[in-house]
Amino acid sequence: MDTRGYTTAGGIEVEVATADVPESVLEEVVSSLSERRGGVLSSGMEYPGRYSRWHLAYVDPVLEIVARGRRISARALNDRGRVVLPAVASCLLAAGKTTTEPTLDHVEVHVPESEDILPEEMRSRRPTVFTAIREVIAAFAGDDEHLGLYGAFGYDLAFQFEPIRQALERAADQRDLVLHLPDRVMVIDRKRETSREYLYEFTVDGVSTRGLPRAGETLPLPPAPAALPPDPRQGDYAVVVEAAKQRFRRGDLFEVVPGQVFHAPCPDPAAFYRSLRLSNPAPYEFLFNLGEGEHLVGASPEMYVRVQGERVETCPISGTIARGTNPVEDAEAIRTLLSSVKEESELTMCTDVDRNDKSRICVPGTVQVIGRRQIEMYSRLIHTVDHIEGRLRPEFDALDAFLTHMWAVTVTGAPKTWAMQFIEDHEATARRWYGGAVGYLGFDGSMNTGLTLRTAQIRDGVATVRAGATLLFDSDSAAEERETELKASALLGALAAAGSAQARPAAPRPAGRAGDGMKVLLVDHEDSFVNTLADYFRQHGADVVTLRHGFPLAMLEEIGPDLVVLSPGPGWPTDFGCAALIDALYARDLPVFGVCLGLQAMVEQAGGTLSLLDHPEHGKRGRVARVGDSALLDGLPEEFTAARYHSLHAKRPGVTGFEVTALTPDGAVMAIEDAANRRFAVQFHPESILTAEGGAGARVVANVLRLCRR
């Protein structure tokens, strides 16, 4: 164990002992936070230059600082906190006027509004509860990178800086700020591959914490909820969107980010946090027990403000699209997102406002966009993100950087004050923690905070989840409403997955697969995709035997296939003598499925003709439209995307003996069927990643097996 000591700028003696600990200590803290105050901050994302994976945890802090409106208090949480409280109390008393007589455990002051008119450059120095926080940071200032104030900042704190007319009722138990001063901090750094514990002792006015127990108060577990509050009615959010569009038309707003609220039971916040980290990793994952029966659990995708030395950073997020079911669909979603003028406008306005906020407190010319419309992917959503930095002017500090952005344009809108008034007038309930921030204010001048998004506030066993969407004049009401539901679904899904402590029923056995008990002979025409095609059939339960073209036809009796698949391949069907094989298959009344070259061979055998495309389609997307009724394409949409790898094609008319059931816009035949004789073929490649959207390729294979079963 390493030990060192130092004296803070305010004369507080600090001793810190550092030791290696197992990573399991983090899980121990998570488990304890159901009943004890404390917090866990973690990052589950790696984005070079922005985020790396790390974990930080503390439990049983020595004291808490709480703000309600302009009243701010400090309370000792154990005997160690009573040693430290006088140093914090003097800071609060320097910032405001006492509301009650201070005690050994508690002090509270009121910070009145100033009648002085301050220039906007000094906006962050207006008298507010942060005046007291600034005094605390100054008193404890030192070079320790982990000692600081940890906790949550509520949305209503902005009203101490902005003249917002309050229209919504505030709950009696609402707190606007809860910060903890821990004396035991566990830090896991994935980059440095270290897991360390930091234990602090404090000496204030000659009185030391040495020898005093670190344990804190055990809090009651949350009760089971009697009933959940109602969720929004379908269409309610669309009404807000239409109201916003009228304000856009008048020029009152450029963009605005109203939200709506969903509810779910949450008997175990620690289990919920674990479930959320697993299902929805994010740069700012957190679990806080804030006391008074209140927990915060979240997985926020967005940095609020990060400060290291003179450098201040933010990463505004705007521009959202749902993820696909596979990487190909994700890539198409990204293409759609990056091509959207509306989504680009959203982020542009957010970044312009963010740059404006930094310009108030940064060295001229240092505010720079260092990353533009970068893609970040989460469990259910894809976002576009800008990365912005600036260098603080010497007269400003991390707290100024924090306050100048209050609150981020990505959760309010622009112009910011008018957007916040719209939100106050049109949301159903007060935001409480949503749209604020979580994180820490370091006594070394650093700061790392994330926006309180994708967050559940938990009280009395009920999780309240708020989600919003960025509205512009060209917003679609129904689409924006769906976006809020999609954003909330990641948390609601994690809540459902966390469930209760009771054992879950066994998962149902899978239903029978289309190819169970069937044998498939796959004829390989020297193709580069035949193994993937075989795998698709095996995934549906079929037993697949693959033979190169030219095998003795007598082997058909030896194998006894239920289905013969003619693979794709280069060249023309005549290069492989396909006609003789097809004659033999038809003579034996064997079901046949042709793919690409296989379709061309079946068309030629039926007397049809092939011709060359004007422009070869190799590895290209094709729009495939169904024609009439199709058993082969059952379950696919009327138009779908599929992969094309061909220079030859059959045109309609010209295909005899088959019904053409799919075409491209230029008339190339994409599917043929002779259901009575169980003969089917497709020109596209069902096994390609370009045919994966909506599971189209797998569906075609399943349909073939079902149609060809004896």
GROMACS .gro file of C-alpha atoms in nm, residues 119-125 134 307-313 355-367 389-402 404-405 445:
model
   45
  119PRO     CA    1  -2.242   4.085  -1.860
  120GLU     CA    2  -2.312   3.756  -2.037
  121GLU     CA    3  -1.939   3.677  -2.028
  122MET     CA    4  -1.980   3.640  -1.650
  123ARG     CA    5  -2.304   3.441  -1.668
  124SER     CA    6  -2.151   3.144  -1.488
  125ARG     CA    7  -2.050   3.364  -1.194
  134ARG     CA    8  -1.723   2.668  -0.617
  307VAL     CA    9  -1.241   1.912  -1.868
  308GLN     CA   10  -0.878   1.813  -1.830
  309GLY     CA   11  -0.638   2.097  -1.765
  310GLU     CA   12  -0.735   2.382  -1.998
  311ARG     CA   13  -0.910   2.157  -2.249
  312VAL     CA   14  -1.290   2.146  -2.248
  313GLU     CA   15  -1.478   1.892  -2.461
  355ARG     CA   16  -1.971   2.638  -3.011
  356ASN     CA   17  -2.148   2.953  -2.900
  357ASP     CA   18  -2.158   2.828  -2.540
  358LYS     CA   19  -1.786   2.756  -2.541
  359SER     CA   20  -1.697   3.087  -2.702
  360ARG     CA   21  -1.818   3.260  -2.386
  361ILE     CA   22  -1.536   3.112  -2.177
  362CYS     CA   23  -1.270   2.986  -2.421
  363VAL     CA   24  -0.960   3.148  -2.570
  364PRO     CA   25  -1.058   3.313  -2.902
  365GLY     CA   26  -1.000   3.084  -3.197
  366THR     CA   27  -0.962   2.765  -2.991
  367VAL     CA   28  -1.320   2.639  -3.026
  389GLU     CA   29  -1.312   2.124  -2.803
  390GLY     CA   30  -1.189   2.457  -2.673
  391ARG     CA   31  -0.924   2.595  -2.437
  392LEU     CA   32  -1.041   2.772  -2.124
  393ARG     CA   33  -0.938   3.134  -2.074
  394PRO     CA   34  -0.721   3.179  -1.762
  395GLU     CA   35  -0.999   3.350  -1.565
  396PHE     CA   36  -1.239   3.056  -1.609
  397ASP     CA   37  -1.241   2.699  -1.477
  398ALA     CA   38  -1.418   2.365  -1.519
  399LEU     CA   39  -1.727   2.483  -1.332
  400ASP     CA   40  -1.759   2.776  -1.576
  401ALA     CA   41  -1.742   2.526  -1.862
  402PHE     CA   42  -2.014   2.319  -1.696
  404THR     CA   43  -2.204   2.786  -1.975
  405HIS     CA   44  -2.359   2.480  -2.145
  445GLY     CA   45  -0.981   2.110  -1.159
   0.00000   0.00000   0.00000
